[in-house]
Amino acid sequence: MSTYLITGATSFIGMEICRTLQNNGHTVIAVCRDSSKAKDRLPSGIEVMAADMREYARLHEKVKHADIFINLAWAGTGHDCRNTVDIQENNIEYTVDAMHSAHKMGCKVFVEAGSQAEYGTVMTTITEETPCRPFSEYGRAKLAINEKGVEFSESTGMKYVHLRIFSIFGEEDHEWTLVMSCINKMLTGQEIELSSCTQHWNFLYYKDAATQIMKLCEYAMRKDGFLHGIYNIASRDTRILKDFVERMKELTNTSSKICYGKIVPVNIVSLQPDVSKTENATRHYVYTPFDKVVESIIEKEKKKLEKAGKLQYRHAEECGGTSLPLSGNPLHCINSKFLRFILTGILNTVFGVGVYCLMIFIGLPYFIATLISNVLGVLFNFKTTGKFVFENNDNSLIFRFTLCYLFIYVINTGVVKLMLLSGLDEYWAGISATPIVAICSFFMLKRFVYKKK
């Protein structure tokens, strides 16, 4: 077993690498900022060391020995700072400092977390030999580190592994990433603005990425004659990006409107990575399916949203009537919209018929009883039908709803009149008309009040 030192250990991928290495019997030293709030979430049994990137030149004074140094620390990875030259140049300086410290503490392998951003815009399959034309300062800095890592490796003999990490995702990912933000908006019924999403994309589960990285480290340690190399960290699952988005829409069963083409990116990124070199080195060919990961993320996000009271009931018409819960909806566990309509209709019917019968009992004529039951039922029905059936709490629809009920009143009165002419008394005429009026009401409300935009 080896001793690993990991900088940026509290990052999304860093946490999982720490867990993976520990679970496989390795000793892990996690380096993170003293101010990091996430350090308490590192697995127990891992040695935690506080150090800022500016202190990497002296890491060897704190750690006397490590076998493998994995450098994940990098400032300015967000969109706002990717083109800030000073930040990216500092990253290069601090990473070179880390290489020197790694060599002084006796590391046999130095692993740098590079990025697919080094390749730039490539519309074909991307291998490790694909020419790099980065368009961001971030991509250029990562590319520069690879050159310096190769030079350092050849001058010192310390093995150097440069990871070109593509798009990793998982339950612990940042909320602003495409997968996490889309799922969140889909679960809360928000409109989603995206690019045209016509480029190729590739997603790799972060636990699979951690395994790939661990196995690459083990490969570099044992491989005779190996000195340095670049490896793509990705999966075999490459598709058109829109296919991934539509799959998330199906799995969340959302009615969220997805606006493709609303965002026009300055640079088009297309990801078609070739992972054969990595697979040949690691002998690792197992990838967690995209659907399985998304289902796991959905379950976790639903619990968070329910706890925060933000989970909404959203029904996708094209998905065969299956649905997601709306906060406060007692019928959230019923997937069939038709069944929910029946149950809600029973509640509304009991209220409406009760009012009608009460009016007849006190001696009012049937047409007045029908009018009063409809008027009093409007507000009650508006809230129950809107919330439990059509998943819409927009109070501004009350005017359209009321207008619709004027037509329903005419239908109701006409049907009761026909029932009276057939010989029924006023009680049974009103009760018998209920199923007919209910069906008409549903389709009128669906078409004219709660119609999908």
Tab-separated table of C-alpha atoms in Angstrom:
chain	number	residue	atom	x	y	z
A	1	MET	CA	0.000	0.000	0.000
A	2	SER	CA	1.126	3.575	-0.719
A	3	THR	CA	0.989	6.908	1.037
A	4	TYR	CA	-0.851	9.583	-0.937
A	5	LEU	CA	-0.729	13.319	-0.396
A	6	ILE	CA	-3.682	15.120	-1.962
A	7	THR	CA	-4.031	18.884	-2.310
A	8	GLY	CA	-7.488	20.297	-2.953
A	9	ALA	CA	-8.770	17.332	-0.961
A	10	THR	CA	-12.094	18.964	-0.080
A	11	SER	CA	-13.034	19.543	-3.720
A	12	PHE	CA	-15.833	17.587	-5.400
A	13	ILE	CA	-13.499	14.973	-6.867
A	14	GLY	CA	-10.945	15.293	-4.046
A	15	MET	CA	-13.341	14.008	-1.399
A	16	GLU	CA	-14.134	10.942	-3.459
A	17	ILE	CA	-10.487	10.194	-4.269
A	18	CYS	CA	-9.735	10.301	-0.523
A	19	ARG	CA	-12.567	7.849	0.160
A	20	THR	CA	-11.578	5.549	-2.689
A	21	LEU	CA	-7.921	5.424	-1.675
A	22	GLN	CA	-8.751	4.824	1.987
A	23	ASN	CA	-11.240	2.084	1.115
A	24	ASN	CA	-8.500	0.352	-0.867
A	25	GLY	CA	-6.065	0.343	2.048
A	26	HIS	CA	-3.907	3.325	1.145
A	27	THR	CA	-2.737	5.980	3.605
A	28	VAL	CA	-4.056	9.443	2.767
A	29	ILE	CA	-2.788	12.875	3.795
A	30	ALA	CA	-5.350	15.523	2.843
A	31	VAL	CA	-4.128	19.077	2.315
A	32	CYS	CA	-6.694	21.868	2.391
A	33	ARG	CA	-7.046	25.490	3.426
A	34	ASP	CA	-7.415	26.057	7.143
A	35	SER	CA	-10.576	28.058	6.387
A	36	SER	CA	-12.181	25.213	4.438
A	37	LYS	CA	-15.619	24.432	5.837
A	38	ALA	CA	-15.651	21.088	4.052
A	39	LYS	CA	-12.640	19.586	5.829
A	40	ASP	CA	-14.903	18.168	8.539
A	41	ARG	CA	-16.544	16.009	5.863
A	42	LEU	CA	-13.310	14.214	5.024
A	43	PRO	CA	-13.389	10.507	5.972
A	44	SER	CA	-12.289	9.738	9.508
A	45	GLY	CA	-8.816	8.255	9.784
A	46	ILE	CA	-7.349	10.579	7.165
A	47	GLU	CA	-4.580	12.927	8.270
A	48	VAL	CA	-5.644	16.500	7.537
A	49	MET	CA	-3.045	19.203	6.985
A	50	ALA	CA	-3.836	22.906	6.655
A	51	ALA	CA	-1.894	24.725	3.942
A	52	ASP	CA	-2.607	27.442	1.424
A	53	MET	CA	-1.346	27.147	-2.153
A	54	ARG	CA	1.253	29.814	-1.387
A	55	GLU	CA	2.728	27.417	1.171
A	56	TYR	CA	3.220	24.495	-1.217
A	57	ALA	CA	6.927	25.265	-1.575
A	58	ARG	CA	7.337	24.212	2.072
A	59	LEU	CA	5.041	21.190	2.190
A	60	HIS	CA	8.050	18.888	2.427
A	61	GLU	CA	8.860	20.484	5.787
A	62	LYS	CA	5.531	19.245	7.162
A	63	VAL	CA	5.394	15.886	5.376
A	64	LYS	CA	8.569	13.881	5.562
A	65	HIS	CA	7.502	11.199	3.110
A	66	ALA	CA	4.792	10.314	0.599
A	67	ASP	CA	4.785	7.951	-2.362
A	68	ILE	CA	2.292	9.724	-4.626
A	69	PHE	CA	1.370	13.407	-4.790
A	70	ILE	CA	-2.022	14.209	-6.382
A	71	ASN	CA	-2.423	17.932	-7.036
A	72	LEU	CA	-6.075	18.957	-7.347
A	73	ALA	CA	-5.708	22.470	-5.951
A	74	TRP	CA	-6.333	25.230	-8.480
A	75	ALA	CA	-7.763	28.708	-8.013
A	76	GLY	CA	-10.044	30.482	-10.476
A	77	THR	CA	-11.863	27.462	-11.892
A	78	GLY	CA	-15.197	29.289	-12.061
A	79	HIS	CA	-16.351	31.027	-15.234
A	80	ASP	CA	-15.655	34.478	-13.764
A	81	CYS	CA	-11.939	33.831	-13.215
A	82	ARG	CA	-10.994	31.435	-15.996
A	83	ASN	CA	-9.608	34.267	-18.074
A	84	THR	CA	-7.956	36.177	-15.232
A	85	VAL	CA	-4.294	36.019	-16.187
A	86	ASP	CA	-2.824	36.795	-12.757
A	87	ILE	CA	-4.785	34.025	-11.038
A	88	GLN	CA	-3.852	31.435	-13.646
A	89	GLU	CA	-0.171	32.433	-13.622
A	90	ASN	CA	-0.144	32.085	-9.823
A	91	ASN	CA	-1.593	28.594	-10.232
A	92	ILE	CA	1.344	27.648	-12.432
A	93	GLU	CA	3.847	29.005	-9.908
A	94	TYR	CA	2.239	27.214	-6.937
A	95	THR	CA	1.960	23.933	-8.840
A	96	VAL	CA	5.661	24.011	-9.724
A	97	ASP	CA	6.318	24.633	-6.023
A	98	ALA	CA	4.270	21.526	-5.266
A	99	MET	CA	6.395	19.485	-7.695
A	100	HIS	CA	9.568	20.537	-5.904
A	101	SER	CA	8.073	19.673	-2.509
A	102	ALA	CA	6.888	16.309	-3.822
A	103	HIS	CA	10.377	15.479	-5.048
A	104	LYS	CA	11.944	16.513	-1.724
A	105	MET	CA	9.545	14.327	0.265
A	106	GLY	CA	10.474	11.336	-1.856
A	107	CYS	CA	7.391	11.002	-4.054
A	108	LYS	CA	7.788	8.567	-6.912
A	109	VAL	CA	4.745	9.873	-8.823
A	110	PHE	CA	3.290	13.365	-9.235
A	111	VAL	CA	-0.277	13.530	-10.604
A	112	GLU	CA	-1.675	16.790	-11.940
A	113	ALA	CA	-5.399	17.351	-12.541
A	114	GLY	CA	-5.462	18.847	-16.014
A	115	SER	CA	-8.609	19.562	-17.997
A	116	GLN	CA	-10.357	18.977	-21.288
A	117	ALA	CA	-10.149	22.778	-21.611
A	118	GLU	CA	-6.581	22.235	-22.799
A	119	TYR	CA	-7.893	20.833	-26.081
A	120	GLY	CA	-10.038	23.851	-26.909
A	121	THR	CA	-12.651	23.421	-29.636
A	122	VAL	CA	-12.399	19.970	-31.185
A	123	MET	CA	-15.359	18.640	-33.172
A	124	THR	CA	-13.935	15.149	-33.663
A	125	THR	CA	-12.796	12.339	-31.373
A	126	ILE	CA	-10.269	13.572	-28.804
A	127	THR	CA	-7.259	11.413	-28.032
A	128	GLU	CA	-4.276	12.318	-25.896
A	129	GLU	CA	-2.406	13.121	-29.122
A	130	THR	CA	-5.036	15.602	-30.345
A	131	PRO	CA	-3.415	19.062	-30.831
A	132	CYS	CA	-4.282	21.466	-28.015
A	133	ARG	CA	-5.636	24.913	-28.848
A	134	PRO	CA	-7.099	26.238	-25.569
A	135	PHE	CA	-9.162	29.416	-25.827
A	136	SER	CA	-9.208	30.256	-22.091
A	137	GLU	CA	-6.387	31.328	-19.779
A	138	TYR	CA	-7.414	28.403	-17.573
A	139	GLY	CA	-6.863	25.933	-20.413
A	140	ARG	CA	-3.569	27.557	-21.366
A	141	ALA	CA	-2.337	27.400	-17.770
A	142	LYS	CA	-3.216	23.716	-17.469
A	143	LEU	CA	-1.402	23.044	-20.738
A	144	ALA	CA	1.634	24.951	-19.492
A	145	ILE	CA	1.715	22.843	-16.334
A	146	ASN	CA	1.873	19.678	-18.404
A	147	GLU	CA	4.959	21.021	-20.200
A	148	LYS	CA	6.591	21.937	-16.901
A	149	GLY	CA	5.662	18.579	-15.397
A	150	VAL	CA	7.289	16.722	-18.270
A	151	GLU	CA	10.440	18.861	-17.949
A	152	PHE	CA	10.573	18.299	-14.184
A	153	SER	CA	10.061	14.569	-14.626
A	154	GLU	CA	12.875	14.251	-17.142
A	155	SER	CA	15.262	16.261	-14.975
A	156	THR	CA	14.499	14.511	-11.658
A	157	GLY	CA	13.192	11.063	-12.601
A	158	MET	CA	9.962	11.590	-10.646
A	159	LYS	CA	7.150	10.110	-12.705
A	160	TYR	CA	4.528	12.559	-13.951
A	161	VAL	CA	0.880	11.767	-14.784
A	162	HIS	CA	-1.225	14.490	-16.392
A	163	LEU	CA	-4.975	13.918	-16.210
A	164	ARG	CA	-7.195	15.500	-18.850
A	165	ILE	CA	-10.456	15.438	-16.878
A	166	PHE	CA	-13.645	15.816	-18.898
A	167	SER	CA	-17.141	16.304	-17.461
A	168	ILE	CA	-17.567	14.500	-14.156
A	169	PHE	CA	-20.822	14.610	-12.207
A	170	GLY	CA	-22.555	13.069	-9.222
A	171	GLU	CA	-24.629	13.605	-6.116
A	172	GLU	CA	-22.102	15.925	-4.441
A	173	ASP	CA	-21.536	18.175	-7.457
A	174	HIS	CA	-21.873	21.968	-7.401
A	175	GLU	CA	-25.431	23.308	-7.761
A	176	TRP	CA	-24.439	25.545	-10.699
A	177	THR	CA	-23.351	22.676	-12.967
A	178	LEU	CA	-25.550	21.709	-15.894
A	179	VAL	CA	-26.826	18.420	-14.461
A	180	MET	CA	-27.483	19.711	-10.955
A	181	SER	CA	-29.087	22.991	-12.048
A	182	CYS	CA	-31.293	21.254	-14.621
A	183	ILE	CA	-32.522	18.647	-12.141
A	184	ASN	CA	-33.225	21.302	-9.524
A	185	LYS	CA	-35.221	23.415	-11.964
A	186	MET	CA	-37.042	20.382	-13.321
A	187	LEU	CA	-38.102	19.341	-9.824
A	188	THR	CA	-39.368	22.831	-9.048
A	189	GLY	CA	-41.047	23.421	-12.397
A	190	GLN	CA	-38.826	26.286	-13.509
A	191	GLU	CA	-38.120	27.310	-17.081
A	192	ILE	CA	-34.667	26.207	-18.245
A	193	GLU	CA	-32.591	28.256	-20.678
A	194	LEU	CA	-29.823	26.380	-22.477
A	195	SER	CA	-27.693	26.574	-25.575
A	196	SER	CA	-28.809	24.600	-28.620
A	197	CYS	CA	-27.127	21.547	-26.990
A	198	THR	CA	-26.319	20.069	-30.390
A	199	GLN	CA	-22.658	19.343	-29.618
A	200	HIS	CA	-21.335	16.017	-28.380
A	201	TRP	CA	-20.896	15.547	-24.647
A	202	ASN	CA	-19.534	12.992	-22.228
A	203	PHE	CA	-20.384	12.472	-18.558
A	204	LEU	CA	-18.381	10.394	-16.084
A	205	TYR	CA	-19.603	9.511	-12.595
A	206	TYR	CA	-17.229	11.008	-10.031
A	207	LYS	CA	-16.813	7.684	-8.225
A	208	ASP	CA	-15.719	6.079	-11.500
A	209	ALA	CA	-13.325	9.001	-12.042
A	210	ALA	CA	-11.798	8.451	-8.596
A	211	THR	CA	-11.281	4.769	-9.407
A	212	GLN	CA	-9.664	5.598	-12.742
A	213	ILE	CA	-7.287	8.036	-11.072
A	214	MET	CA	-6.337	5.576	-8.332
A	215	LYS	CA	-5.635	2.849	-10.868
A	216	LEU	CA	-3.553	5.216	-12.997
A	217	CYS	CA	-1.455	6.017	-9.926
A	218	GLU	CA	-0.956	2.313	-9.240
A	219	TYR	CA	-0.049	1.772	-12.895
A	220	ALA	CA	2.550	4.562	-12.850
A	221	MET	CA	4.055	3.217	-9.611
A	222	ARG	CA	4.580	-0.311	-10.879
A	223	LYS	CA	5.249	0.306	-14.586
A	224	ASP	CA	8.916	-0.032	-15.432
A	225	GLY	CA	10.131	2.470	-17.989
A	226	PHE	CA	7.187	4.818	-17.450
A	227	LEU	CA	8.252	8.431	-16.928
A	228	HIS	CA	5.370	10.698	-17.931
A	229	GLY	CA	2.067	10.541	-19.789
A	230	ILE	CA	-1.290	12.204	-20.472
A	231	TYR	CA	-4.547	10.342	-19.813
A	232	ASN	CA	-8.133	11.260	-20.615
A	233	ILE	CA	-10.475	10.839	-17.653
A	234	ALA	CA	-13.901	10.236	-19.168
A	235	SER	CA	-16.454	7.517	-19.943
A	236	ARG	CA	-17.493	5.653	-23.066
A	237	ASP	CA	-20.934	7.310	-23.010
A	238	THR	CA	-20.697	10.105	-25.586
A	239	ARG	CA	-23.948	11.512	-26.983
A	240	ILE	CA	-25.469	14.723	-28.270
A	241	LEU	CA	-25.842	16.952	-25.190
A	242	LYS	CA	-29.549	17.422	-25.855
A	243	ASP	CA	-30.054	13.674	-25.429
A	244	PHE	CA	-28.724	13.895	-21.864
A	245	VAL	CA	-31.007	16.862	-21.108
A	246	GLU	CA	-34.073	15.118	-22.518
A	247	ARG	CA	-33.237	12.008	-20.507
A	248	MET	CA	-33.133	14.080	-17.320
A	249	LYS	CA	-36.500	15.530	-18.295
A	250	GLU	CA	-37.955	12.045	-18.644
A	251	LEU	CA	-36.485	10.803	-15.365
A	252	THR	CA	-37.719	13.828	-13.404
A	253	ASN	CA	-41.077	13.620	-15.192
A	254	THR	CA	-41.187	17.386	-15.333
A	255	SER	CA	-43.322	19.803	-17.288
A	256	SER	CA	-40.595	22.464	-17.114
A	257	LYS	CA	-40.209	24.331	-20.361
A	258	ILE	CA	-36.742	23.822	-21.844
A	259	CYS	CA	-35.685	26.709	-24.054
A	260	TYR	CA	-32.931	25.485	-26.352
A	261	GLY	CA	-30.895	28.153	-28.087
A	262	LYS	CA	-31.598	30.862	-25.512
A	263	ILE	CA	-27.929	30.940	-24.520
A	264	VAL	CA	-25.350	31.549	-27.233
A	265	PRO	CA	-21.878	30.512	-25.990
A	266	VAL	CA	-18.833	32.431	-27.150
A	267	ASN	CA	-16.966	29.176	-27.750
A	268	ILE	CA	-18.570	25.857	-28.659
A	269	VAL	CA	-17.181	22.952	-26.631
A	270	SER	CA	-17.704	19.453	-27.973
A	271	LEU	CA	-16.577	16.449	-25.935
A	272	GLN	CA	-15.847	13.194	-27.748
A	273	PRO	CA	-13.058	11.702	-25.629
A	274	ASP	CA	-11.237	8.510	-26.454
A	275	VAL	CA	-10.499	6.600	-23.233
A	276	SER	CA	-8.721	3.587	-24.723
A	277	LYS	CA	-5.300	4.688	-23.445
A	278	THR	CA	-6.637	5.065	-19.909
A	279	GLU	CA	-8.487	1.750	-20.074
A	280	ASN	CA	-5.407	-0.058	-21.355
A	281	ALA	CA	-3.346	1.313	-18.470
A	282	THR	CA	-5.892	0.738	-15.700
A	283	ARG	CA	-7.678	-2.353	-17.022
A	284	HIS	CA	-10.811	-0.677	-15.705
A	285	TYR	CA	-13.815	-0.771	-18.034
A	286	VAL	CA	-16.782	-0.401	-15.672
A	287	TYR	CA	-18.853	2.795	-15.862
A	288	THR	CA	-21.962	3.663	-13.860
A	289	PRO	CA	-24.838	4.361	-16.307
A	290	PHE	CA	-25.969	7.968	-16.653
A	291	ASP	CA	-29.591	7.081	-15.826
A	292	LYS	CA	-28.622	5.370	-12.583
A	293	VAL	CA	-26.644	8.392	-11.397
A	294	VAL	CA	-29.409	10.835	-12.356
A	295	GLU	CA	-31.997	8.755	-10.491
A	296	SER	CA	-29.769	8.888	-7.406
A	297	ILE	CA	-29.350	12.666	-7.750
A	298	ILE	CA	-33.110	13.099	-8.161
A	299	GLU	CA	-33.850	11.216	-4.953
A	300	LYS	CA	-31.319	13.264	-3.016
A	301	GLU	CA	-32.514	16.569	-4.464
A	302	LYS	CA	-36.159	15.690	-3.765
A	303	LYS	CA	-35.355	15.177	-0.083
A	304	LYS	CA	-33.529	18.508	0.088
A	305	LEU	CA	-36.368	20.339	-1.654
A	306	GLU	CA	-39.023	18.669	0.491
A	307	LYS	CA	-37.151	19.696	3.616
A	308	ALA	CA	-36.957	23.260	2.324
A	309	GLY	CA	-40.613	23.205	1.268
A	310	LYS	CA	-39.734	23.886	-2.362
A	311	LEU	CA	-40.647	20.595	-4.022
A	312	GLN	CA	-43.542	21.060	-6.412
A	313	TYR	CA	-45.897	18.722	-8.179
A	314	ARG	CA	-45.203	18.832	-11.872
A	315	HIS	CA	-46.842	16.554	-14.417
A	316	ALA	CA	-45.465	15.816	-17.851
A	317	GLU	CA	-48.323	15.152	-20.284
A	318	GLU	CA	-46.111	13.110	-22.549
A	319	CYS	CA	-44.944	10.762	-19.786
A	320	GLY	CA	-48.046	8.625	-19.432
A	321	GLY	CA	-49.521	10.309	-16.372
A	322	THR	CA	-46.695	9.792	-13.893
A	323	SER	CA	-45.923	12.711	-11.642
A	324	LEU	CA	-43.790	14.313	-8.958
A	325	PRO	CA	-44.955	15.662	-5.600
A	326	LEU	CA	-46.112	19.216	-4.995
A	327	SER	CA	-45.348	20.550	-1.546
A	328	GLY	CA	-48.527	20.281	0.509
A	329	ASN	CA	-50.347	18.011	-1.933
A	330	PRO	CA	-51.886	15.080	0.016
A	331	LEU	CA	-52.290	13.178	-3.260
A	332	HIS	CA	-48.570	13.384	-4.152
A	333	CYS	CA	-48.142	9.603	-3.849
A	334	ILE	CA	-50.734	8.964	-6.609
A	335	ASN	CA	-49.050	8.917	-9.994
A	336	SER	CA	-52.202	8.745	-12.106
A	337	LYS	CA	-53.556	12.191	-12.926
A	338	PHE	CA	-56.910	10.722	-13.837
A	339	LEU	CA	-57.242	9.043	-10.441
A	340	ARG	CA	-56.276	12.269	-8.704
A	341	PHE	CA	-58.970	14.059	-10.705
A	342	ILE	CA	-61.562	11.506	-9.598
A	343	LEU	CA	-60.603	11.802	-5.921
A	344	THR	CA	-60.524	15.586	-6.060
A	345	GLY	CA	-63.804	15.511	-7.971
A	346	ILE	CA	-65.397	13.462	-5.196
A	347	LEU	CA	-64.379	16.110	-2.677
A	348	ASN	CA	-65.714	18.900	-4.889
A	349	THR	CA	-68.875	16.939	-5.615
A	350	VAL	CA	-69.613	16.346	-1.937
A	351	PHE	CA	-69.261	20.067	-1.358
A	352	GLY	CA	-71.325	21.110	-4.411
A	353	VAL	CA	-74.106	18.535	-3.977
A	354	GLY	CA	-74.220	19.275	-0.255
A	355	VAL	CA	-74.799	22.964	-0.942
A	356	TYR	CA	-77.380	22.131	-3.641
A	357	CYS	CA	-79.333	19.776	-1.383
A	358	LEU	CA	-79.236	22.268	1.467
A	359	MET	CA	-80.716	24.944	-0.784
A	360	ILE	CA	-83.508	22.593	-1.956
A	361	PHE	CA	-84.153	21.575	1.661
A	362	ILE	CA	-84.756	25.175	2.701
A	363	GLY	CA	-87.268	25.581	-0.136
A	364	LEU	CA	-85.413	27.296	-2.974
A	365	PRO	CA	-86.235	26.351	-6.598
A	366	TYR	CA	-83.728	24.147	-8.420
A	367	PHE	CA	-82.345	26.877	-10.714
A	368	ILE	CA	-81.554	29.096	-7.713
A	369	ALA	CA	-80.068	26.124	-5.814
A	370	THR	CA	-77.876	25.328	-8.812
A	371	LEU	CA	-76.699	28.941	-9.057
A	372	ILE	CA	-75.802	29.167	-5.359
A	373	SER	CA	-74.018	25.801	-5.314
A	374	ASN	CA	-71.948	26.836	-8.332
A	375	VAL	CA	-71.104	30.273	-6.955
A	376	LEU	CA	-70.076	28.944	-3.544
A	377	GLY	CA	-68.248	26.067	-5.186
A	378	VAL	CA	-66.097	28.248	-7.438
A	379	LEU	CA	-63.601	29.298	-4.779
A	380	PHE	CA	-63.516	25.858	-3.174
A	381	ASN	CA	-63.117	24.079	-6.515
A	382	PHE	CA	-60.592	26.639	-7.767
A	383	LYS	CA	-58.183	25.890	-4.934
A	384	THR	CA	-58.607	22.108	-4.819
A	385	THR	CA	-58.671	21.513	-8.587
A	386	GLY	CA	-55.840	23.923	-9.276
A	387	LYS	CA	-53.571	22.477	-6.621
A	388	PHE	CA	-54.377	18.759	-6.607
A	389	VAL	CA	-55.168	18.137	-10.295
A	390	PHE	CA	-53.542	20.768	-12.503
A	391	GLU	CA	-50.604	21.574	-10.189
A	392	ASN	CA	-51.095	25.304	-10.445
A	393	ASN	CA	-51.552	27.745	-7.561
A	394	ASP	CA	-51.723	30.867	-9.718
A	395	ASN	CA	-54.538	32.922	-8.144
A	396	SER	CA	-54.710	35.193	-11.186
A	397	LEU	CA	-56.476	32.352	-13.020
A	398	ILE	CA	-59.593	32.871	-10.872
A	399	PHE	CA	-61.142	35.159	-13.510
A	400	ARG	CA	-60.714	32.629	-16.285
A	401	PHE	CA	-61.850	29.902	-13.915
A	402	THR	CA	-65.003	31.876	-13.014
A	403	LEU	CA	-65.837	32.528	-16.659
A	404	CYS	CA	-65.481	28.836	-17.353
A	405	TYR	CA	-67.851	28.080	-14.498
A	406	LEU	CA	-70.503	30.352	-16.012
A	407	PHE	CA	-70.560	27.993	-18.975
A	408	ILE	CA	-70.547	25.036	-16.613
A	409	TYR	CA	-73.570	26.525	-14.837
A	410	VAL	CA	-75.461	26.695	-18.139
A	411	ILE	CA	-74.567	23.069	-18.862
A	412	ASN	CA	-75.487	21.996	-15.327
A	413	THR	CA	-78.849	23.744	-15.427
A	414	GLY	CA	-79.658	22.280	-18.834
A	415	VAL	CA	-78.805	18.740	-17.787
A	416	VAL	CA	-80.885	19.032	-14.589
A	417	LYS	CA	-83.814	20.308	-16.670
A	418	LEU	CA	-83.538	17.267	-18.941
A	419	MET	CA	-83.475	14.992	-15.881
A	420	LEU	CA	-86.597	16.654	-14.517
A	421	LEU	CA	-88.383	16.147	-17.829
A	422	SER	CA	-87.466	12.464	-17.637
A	423	GLY	CA	-89.431	12.159	-14.401
A	424	LEU	CA	-86.750	12.479	-11.687
A	425	ASP	CA	-87.342	14.681	-8.684
A	426	GLU	CA	-85.154	17.688	-8.041
A	427	TYR	CA	-82.809	15.838	-5.675
A	428	TRP	CA	-82.042	12.983	-8.047
A	429	ALA	CA	-81.935	15.269	-11.055
A	430	GLY	CA	-79.073	17.243	-9.503
A	431	ILE	CA	-77.229	14.122	-8.369
A	432	SER	CA	-77.618	12.372	-11.739
A	433	ALA	CA	-76.305	15.379	-13.630
A	434	THR	CA	-73.082	15.439	-11.596
A	435	PRO	CA	-70.975	12.879	-13.594
A	436	ILE	CA	-71.838	14.527	-16.922
A	437	VAL	CA	-71.071	18.008	-15.646
A	438	ALA	CA	-67.840	16.808	-13.981
A	439	ILE	CA	-66.466	15.407	-17.249
A	440	CYS	CA	-67.357	18.582	-19.117
A	441	SER	CA	-65.792	20.648	-16.348
A	442	PHE	CA	-62.489	18.769	-16.479
A	443	PHE	CA	-61.964	19.233	-20.194
A	444	MET	CA	-63.072	22.863	-20.137
A	445	LEU	CA	-60.708	23.672	-17.265
A	446	LYS	CA	-57.846	21.798	-18.883
A	447	ARG	CA	-58.352	23.478	-22.238
A	448	PHE	CA	-59.226	27.040	-21.263
A	449	VAL	CA	-57.906	27.662	-17.744
A	450	TYR	CA	-54.898	25.454	-16.995
A	451	LYS	CA	-53.713	24.926	-20.545
A	452	LYS	CA	-49.974	24.356	-20.974
A	453	LYS	CA	-48.048	27.276	-22.394
